[in-house]
Short mmCIF file of C-alpha atoms and ligand atoms in Angstrom, two decimals:
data_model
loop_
_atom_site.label_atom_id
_atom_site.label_comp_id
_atom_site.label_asym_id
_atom_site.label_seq_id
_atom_site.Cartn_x
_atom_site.Cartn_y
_atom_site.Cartn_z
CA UNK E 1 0.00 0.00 0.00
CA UNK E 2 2.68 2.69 1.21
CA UNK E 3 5.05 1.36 -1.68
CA UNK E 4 2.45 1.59 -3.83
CA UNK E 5 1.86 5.23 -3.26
CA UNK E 6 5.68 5.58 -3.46
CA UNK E 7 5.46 4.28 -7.26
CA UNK E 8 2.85 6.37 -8.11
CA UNK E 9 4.10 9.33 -6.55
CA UNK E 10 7.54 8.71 -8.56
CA UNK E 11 6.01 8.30 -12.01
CA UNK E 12 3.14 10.87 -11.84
CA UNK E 13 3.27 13.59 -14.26
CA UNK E 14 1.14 16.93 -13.86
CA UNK E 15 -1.84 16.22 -15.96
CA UNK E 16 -5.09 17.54 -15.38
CA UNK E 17 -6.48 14.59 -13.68
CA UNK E 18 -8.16 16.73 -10.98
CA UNK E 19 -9.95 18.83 -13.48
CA UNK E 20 -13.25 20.35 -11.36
CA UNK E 21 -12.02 18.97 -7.83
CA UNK E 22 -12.03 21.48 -5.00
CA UNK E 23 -9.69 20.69 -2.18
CA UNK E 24 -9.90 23.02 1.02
CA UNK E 25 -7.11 24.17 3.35
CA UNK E 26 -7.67 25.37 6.67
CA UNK E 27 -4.85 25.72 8.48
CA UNK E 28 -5.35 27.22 12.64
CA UNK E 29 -1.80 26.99 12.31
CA UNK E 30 1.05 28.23 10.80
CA UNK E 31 2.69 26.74 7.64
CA UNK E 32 5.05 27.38 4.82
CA UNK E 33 5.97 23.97 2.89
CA UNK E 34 2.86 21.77 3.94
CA UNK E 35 0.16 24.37 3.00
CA UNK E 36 1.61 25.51 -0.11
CA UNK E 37 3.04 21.60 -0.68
CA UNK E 38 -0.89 20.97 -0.89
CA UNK E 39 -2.06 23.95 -2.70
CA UNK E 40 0.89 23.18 -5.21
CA UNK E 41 -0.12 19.48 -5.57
CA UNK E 42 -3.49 20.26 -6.36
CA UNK E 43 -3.10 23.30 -8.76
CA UNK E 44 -0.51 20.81 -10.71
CA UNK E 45 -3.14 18.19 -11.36
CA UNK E 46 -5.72 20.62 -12.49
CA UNK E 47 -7.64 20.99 -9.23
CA UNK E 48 -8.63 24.47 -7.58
CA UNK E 49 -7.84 25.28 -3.88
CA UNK E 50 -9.38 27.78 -1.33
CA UNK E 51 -7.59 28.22 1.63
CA UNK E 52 -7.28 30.08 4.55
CA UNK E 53 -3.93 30.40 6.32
CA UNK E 54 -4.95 32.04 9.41
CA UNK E 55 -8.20 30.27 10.54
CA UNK E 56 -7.60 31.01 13.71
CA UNK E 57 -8.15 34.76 13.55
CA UNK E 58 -10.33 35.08 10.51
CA UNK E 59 -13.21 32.77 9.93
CA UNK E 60 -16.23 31.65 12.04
CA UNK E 61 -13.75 29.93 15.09
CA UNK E 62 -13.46 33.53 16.86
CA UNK E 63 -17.63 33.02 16.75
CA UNK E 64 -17.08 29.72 18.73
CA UNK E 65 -18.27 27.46 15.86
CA UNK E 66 -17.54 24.13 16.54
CA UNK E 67 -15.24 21.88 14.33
CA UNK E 68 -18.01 19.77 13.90
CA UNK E 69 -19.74 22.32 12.41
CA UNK E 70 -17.00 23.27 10.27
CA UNK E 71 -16.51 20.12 8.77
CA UNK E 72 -20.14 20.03 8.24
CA UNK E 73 -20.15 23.43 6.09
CA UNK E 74 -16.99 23.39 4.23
CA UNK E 75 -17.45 19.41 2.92
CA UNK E 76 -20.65 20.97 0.92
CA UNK E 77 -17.68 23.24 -0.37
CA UNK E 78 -14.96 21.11 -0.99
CA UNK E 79 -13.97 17.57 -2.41
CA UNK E 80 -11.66 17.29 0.23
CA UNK E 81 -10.15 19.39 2.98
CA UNK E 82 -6.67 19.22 4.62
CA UNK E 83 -6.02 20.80 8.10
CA UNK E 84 -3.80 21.83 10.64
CA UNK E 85 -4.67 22.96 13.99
CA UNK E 86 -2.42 23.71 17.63
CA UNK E 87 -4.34 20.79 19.39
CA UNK E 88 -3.87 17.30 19.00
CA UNK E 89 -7.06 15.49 18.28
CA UNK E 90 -8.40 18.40 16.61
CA UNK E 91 -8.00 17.33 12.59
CA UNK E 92 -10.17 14.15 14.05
CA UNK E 93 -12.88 16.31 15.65
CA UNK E 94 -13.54 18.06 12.31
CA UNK E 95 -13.72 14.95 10.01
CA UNK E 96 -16.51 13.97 12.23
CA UNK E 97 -18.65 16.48 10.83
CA UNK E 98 -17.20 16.37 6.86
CA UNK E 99 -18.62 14.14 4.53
CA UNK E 100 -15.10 14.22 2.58
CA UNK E 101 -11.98 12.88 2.96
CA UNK E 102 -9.98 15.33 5.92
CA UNK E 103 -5.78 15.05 5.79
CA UNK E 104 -4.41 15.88 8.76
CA UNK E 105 -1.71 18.19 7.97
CA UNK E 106 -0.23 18.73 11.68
CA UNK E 107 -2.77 18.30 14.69
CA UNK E 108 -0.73 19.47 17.95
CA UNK E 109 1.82 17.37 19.35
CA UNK E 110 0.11 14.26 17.96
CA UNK E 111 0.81 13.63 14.59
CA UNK E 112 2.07 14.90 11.10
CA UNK E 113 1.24 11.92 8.81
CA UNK E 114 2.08 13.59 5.07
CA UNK E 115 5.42 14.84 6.64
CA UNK E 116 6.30 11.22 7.19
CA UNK E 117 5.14 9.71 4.05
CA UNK E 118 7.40 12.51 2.16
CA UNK E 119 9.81 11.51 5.16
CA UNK E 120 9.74 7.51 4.34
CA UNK E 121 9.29 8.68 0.22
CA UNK E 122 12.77 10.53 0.54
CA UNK E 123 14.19 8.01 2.24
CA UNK E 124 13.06 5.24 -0.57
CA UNK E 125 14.08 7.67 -3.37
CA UNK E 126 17.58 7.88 -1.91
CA UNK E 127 18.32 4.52 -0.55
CA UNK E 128 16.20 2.37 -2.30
CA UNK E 129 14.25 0.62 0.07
CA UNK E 130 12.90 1.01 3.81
CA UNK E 131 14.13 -2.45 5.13
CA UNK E 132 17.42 -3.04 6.58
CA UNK E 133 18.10 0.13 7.84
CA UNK E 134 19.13 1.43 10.78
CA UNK E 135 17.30 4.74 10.96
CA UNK E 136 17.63 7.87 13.95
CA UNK E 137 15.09 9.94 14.79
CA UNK E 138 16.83 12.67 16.37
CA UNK E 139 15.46 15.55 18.85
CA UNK E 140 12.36 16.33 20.01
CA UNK E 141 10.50 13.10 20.20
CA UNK E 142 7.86 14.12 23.57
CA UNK E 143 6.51 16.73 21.59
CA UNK E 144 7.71 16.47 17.95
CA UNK E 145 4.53 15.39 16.00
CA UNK E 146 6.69 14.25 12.82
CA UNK E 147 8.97 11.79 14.84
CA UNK E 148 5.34 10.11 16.53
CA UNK E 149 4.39 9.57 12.23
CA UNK E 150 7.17 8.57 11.12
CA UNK E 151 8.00 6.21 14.43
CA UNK E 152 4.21 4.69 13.35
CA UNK E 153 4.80 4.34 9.57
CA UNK E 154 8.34 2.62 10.04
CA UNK E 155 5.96 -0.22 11.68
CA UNK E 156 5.81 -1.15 8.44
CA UNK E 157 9.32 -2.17 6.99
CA UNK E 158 12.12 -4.16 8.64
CA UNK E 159 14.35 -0.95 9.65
CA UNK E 160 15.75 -0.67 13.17
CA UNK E 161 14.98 2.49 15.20
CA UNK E 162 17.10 4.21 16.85
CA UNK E 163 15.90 6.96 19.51
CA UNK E 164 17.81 9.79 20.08
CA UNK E 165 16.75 12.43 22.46
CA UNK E 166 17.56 14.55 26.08
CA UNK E 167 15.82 12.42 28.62
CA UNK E 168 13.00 15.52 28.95
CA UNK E 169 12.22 14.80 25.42
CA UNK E 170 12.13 10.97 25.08
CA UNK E 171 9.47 9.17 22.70
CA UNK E 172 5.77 8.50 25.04
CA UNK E 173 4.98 5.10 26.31
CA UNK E 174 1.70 5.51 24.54
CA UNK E 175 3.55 6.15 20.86
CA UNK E 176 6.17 3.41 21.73
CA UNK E 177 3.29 0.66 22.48
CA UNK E 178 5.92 -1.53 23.74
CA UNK E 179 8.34 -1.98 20.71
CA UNK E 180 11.68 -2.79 21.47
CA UNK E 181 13.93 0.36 19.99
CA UNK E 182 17.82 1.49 21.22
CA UNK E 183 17.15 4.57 22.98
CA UNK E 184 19.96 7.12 23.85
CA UNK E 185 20.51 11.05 24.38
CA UNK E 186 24.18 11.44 22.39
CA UNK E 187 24.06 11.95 18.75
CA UNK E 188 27.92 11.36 18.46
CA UNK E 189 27.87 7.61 19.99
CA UNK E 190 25.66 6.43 17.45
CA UNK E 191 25.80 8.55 14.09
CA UNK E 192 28.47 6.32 12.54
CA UNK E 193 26.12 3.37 12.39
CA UNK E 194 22.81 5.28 11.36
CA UNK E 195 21.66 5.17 7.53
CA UNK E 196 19.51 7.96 7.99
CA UNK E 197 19.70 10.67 10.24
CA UNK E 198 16.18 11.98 10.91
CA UNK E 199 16.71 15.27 12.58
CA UNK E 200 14.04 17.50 14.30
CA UNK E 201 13.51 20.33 15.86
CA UNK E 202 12.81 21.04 19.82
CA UNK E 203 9.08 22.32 19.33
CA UNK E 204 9.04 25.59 21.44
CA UNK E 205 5.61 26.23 20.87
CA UNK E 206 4.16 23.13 22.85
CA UNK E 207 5.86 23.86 26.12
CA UNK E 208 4.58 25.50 28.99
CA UNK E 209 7.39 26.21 30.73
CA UNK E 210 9.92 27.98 28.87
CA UNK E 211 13.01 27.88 31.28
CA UNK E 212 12.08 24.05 30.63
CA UNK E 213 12.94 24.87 26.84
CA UNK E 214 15.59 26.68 27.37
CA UNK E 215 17.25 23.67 29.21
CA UNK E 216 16.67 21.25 26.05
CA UNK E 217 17.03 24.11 23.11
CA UNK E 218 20.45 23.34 21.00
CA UNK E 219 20.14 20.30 22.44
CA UNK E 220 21.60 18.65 19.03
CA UNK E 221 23.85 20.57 16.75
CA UNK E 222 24.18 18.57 13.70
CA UNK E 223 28.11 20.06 12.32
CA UNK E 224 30.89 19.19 9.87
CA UNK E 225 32.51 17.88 12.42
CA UNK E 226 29.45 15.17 13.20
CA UNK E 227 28.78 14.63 9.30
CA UNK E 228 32.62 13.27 9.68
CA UNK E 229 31.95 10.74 12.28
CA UNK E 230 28.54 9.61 9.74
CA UNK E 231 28.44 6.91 7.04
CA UNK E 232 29.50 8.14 3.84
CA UNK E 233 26.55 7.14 2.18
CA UNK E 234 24.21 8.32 5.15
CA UNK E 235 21.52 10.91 4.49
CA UNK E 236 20.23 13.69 6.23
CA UNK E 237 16.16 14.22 6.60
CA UNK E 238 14.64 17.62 8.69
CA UNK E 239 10.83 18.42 8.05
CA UNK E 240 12.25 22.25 8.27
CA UNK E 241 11.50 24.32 9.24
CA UNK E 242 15.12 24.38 11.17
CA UNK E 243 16.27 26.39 14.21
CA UNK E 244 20.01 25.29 14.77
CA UNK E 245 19.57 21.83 14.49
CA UNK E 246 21.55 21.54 11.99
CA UNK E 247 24.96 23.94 11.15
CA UNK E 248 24.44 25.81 7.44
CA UNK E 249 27.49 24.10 6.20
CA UNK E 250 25.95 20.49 6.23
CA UNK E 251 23.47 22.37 3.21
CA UNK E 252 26.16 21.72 0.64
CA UNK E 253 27.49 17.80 1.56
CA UNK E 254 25.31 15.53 -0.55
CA UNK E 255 24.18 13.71 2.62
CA UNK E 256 21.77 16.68 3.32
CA UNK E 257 18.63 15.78 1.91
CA UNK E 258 16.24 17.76 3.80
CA UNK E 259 15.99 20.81 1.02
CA UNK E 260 15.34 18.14 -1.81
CA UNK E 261 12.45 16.93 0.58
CA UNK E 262 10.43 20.11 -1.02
CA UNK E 263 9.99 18.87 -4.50
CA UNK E 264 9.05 14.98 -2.63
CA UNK E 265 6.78 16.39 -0.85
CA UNK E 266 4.80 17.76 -3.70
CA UNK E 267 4.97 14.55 -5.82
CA UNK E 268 3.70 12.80 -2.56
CA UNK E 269 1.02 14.77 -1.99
CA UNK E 270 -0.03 14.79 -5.48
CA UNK E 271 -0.17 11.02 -5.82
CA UNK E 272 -2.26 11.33 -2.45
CA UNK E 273 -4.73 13.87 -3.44
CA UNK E 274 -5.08 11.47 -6.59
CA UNK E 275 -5.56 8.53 -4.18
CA UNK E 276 -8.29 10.21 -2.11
CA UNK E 277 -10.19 11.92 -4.80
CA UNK E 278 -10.59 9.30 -7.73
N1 CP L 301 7.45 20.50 7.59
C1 CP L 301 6.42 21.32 7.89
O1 CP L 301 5.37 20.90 8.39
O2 CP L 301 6.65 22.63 7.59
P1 CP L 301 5.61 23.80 7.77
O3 CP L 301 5.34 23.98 9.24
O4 CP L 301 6.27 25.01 7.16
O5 CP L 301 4.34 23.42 7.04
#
């Protein structure tokens, strides 16, 4: 199914296959590469978009209306809608009221499936497969939404996991479910075995405390001199956008990956928008 969607995404050219289709994007949130990502998938395959980038502010929510009731009105709109919203569960809560397909394009702290398919896409593209791999999510993984998708989706394929993370930040039980993964808070012990090095960033916005960011922040500084100590055929992922994560001059080794992400991303979404609307 997910390699399936890889294939398609791969070979699909930008004809007008979504001629007449409507696809909605609310976003409560903001957004550069997923929103446009979307709008840019769409418009490529002959589709129209309305969107509203600041939800949160400008339509009906500041009224109180319910995402229920949202979903309700804007699937008599749309032929599908894609959303993202501050609060985990939320993207959920609003499909309950749509009568189209809803994407969840970033609900809270909870999940960011598209990232991960483009994530798990990139990482096909590059290396070829997703078994046999040993992959490391890096950073944030309490609060870092794309680490809890991509941590499901690799579920899927025969790659070992390797956590990476300050002990503040480590992966939840409830994400985890039990599964057996290596689990340790220094980059530079384990980078020289990793295949891909999935690299996040400490998500500021979902902590209440901020001294308690502060602590974690810069956490993981991914340098020359750590790219070194990597394999030589390694590659870099980030969903971007980046803080310091990761030094400017790993942009120009051919490890780093995360800019050529963007033009994934599209074809991903494309081939998904396809797969949900014909
Ligand atoms: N990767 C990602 O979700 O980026 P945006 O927040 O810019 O959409």
């Amino acid at each position: 199914m997910l390699i399936s969607l890889f294939e398609e995404a791969k070979s699909l050219s930008s004809d007008s296959v979504l001629n007449g289709k409507i696809m909605a994007a609310l976003f409560f949130e903001p957004s550069t590469r997923t929103r446009f990502s979307f709008e840019a998938a769409m418009l490529r395959l002959g589709g129209s978009v309305i969107s509203n980038a600041d939800m949160l502010k400008t339509s009906s929510a500041t009224k109180k209306e319910t995402l229920y009731d949202t979903g309700k009105v804007i699937s008599q709109m749309a032929d599908v809608i894609v959303m993202r919203h501050p609060e985990a569960g939320s993207v959920a809560e609003l499909a309950k009221g749509s009568s189209v397909p809803v994407i969840n394009a970033g609900d809270g702290a909870n999940e960011h499936p598209t990232q991960a398919l483009m994530d798990l896409f990139t990482i096909w593209m590059e290396k070829g497969t997703l078994d046999g791999l040993k992959i490391g999510l890096v950073g944030d993984l309490k609060y870092g939404r794309v680490p809890h998708s991509q941590f499901d989706l690799l579920k899927h394929f025969d790659s070992e996991i390797v956590l990476i993370s300050p002990e503040s930040l480590k992966m939840p039980e409830g994400i985890l479910e039990g599964r057996d993964c290596v689990e340790v808070d220094n980059l530079s012990e384990v980078i020289g075995d990793l295949d891909v090095i999935a690299m996040s960033r400490v998500q500021k916005e979902r902590f209440d405390d901020e001294s308690e960011y502060e602590r974690v922040a810069g956490s993981y500084v991914l340098n020359g001199a750590l790219m070194e100590m990597a394999k030589s055929d390694a590659i870099v992922i980030h969903p971007l956008p980046r803080v310091d994560e990761i030094a400017l001059e790993v942009d120009s080794d051919p490890r780093a990956k995360y800019f050529d992400q963007v033009a994934y991303g599209v074809s991903l979404r494309k081939a998904l928008l396809k797969s949900v609307l014909l």
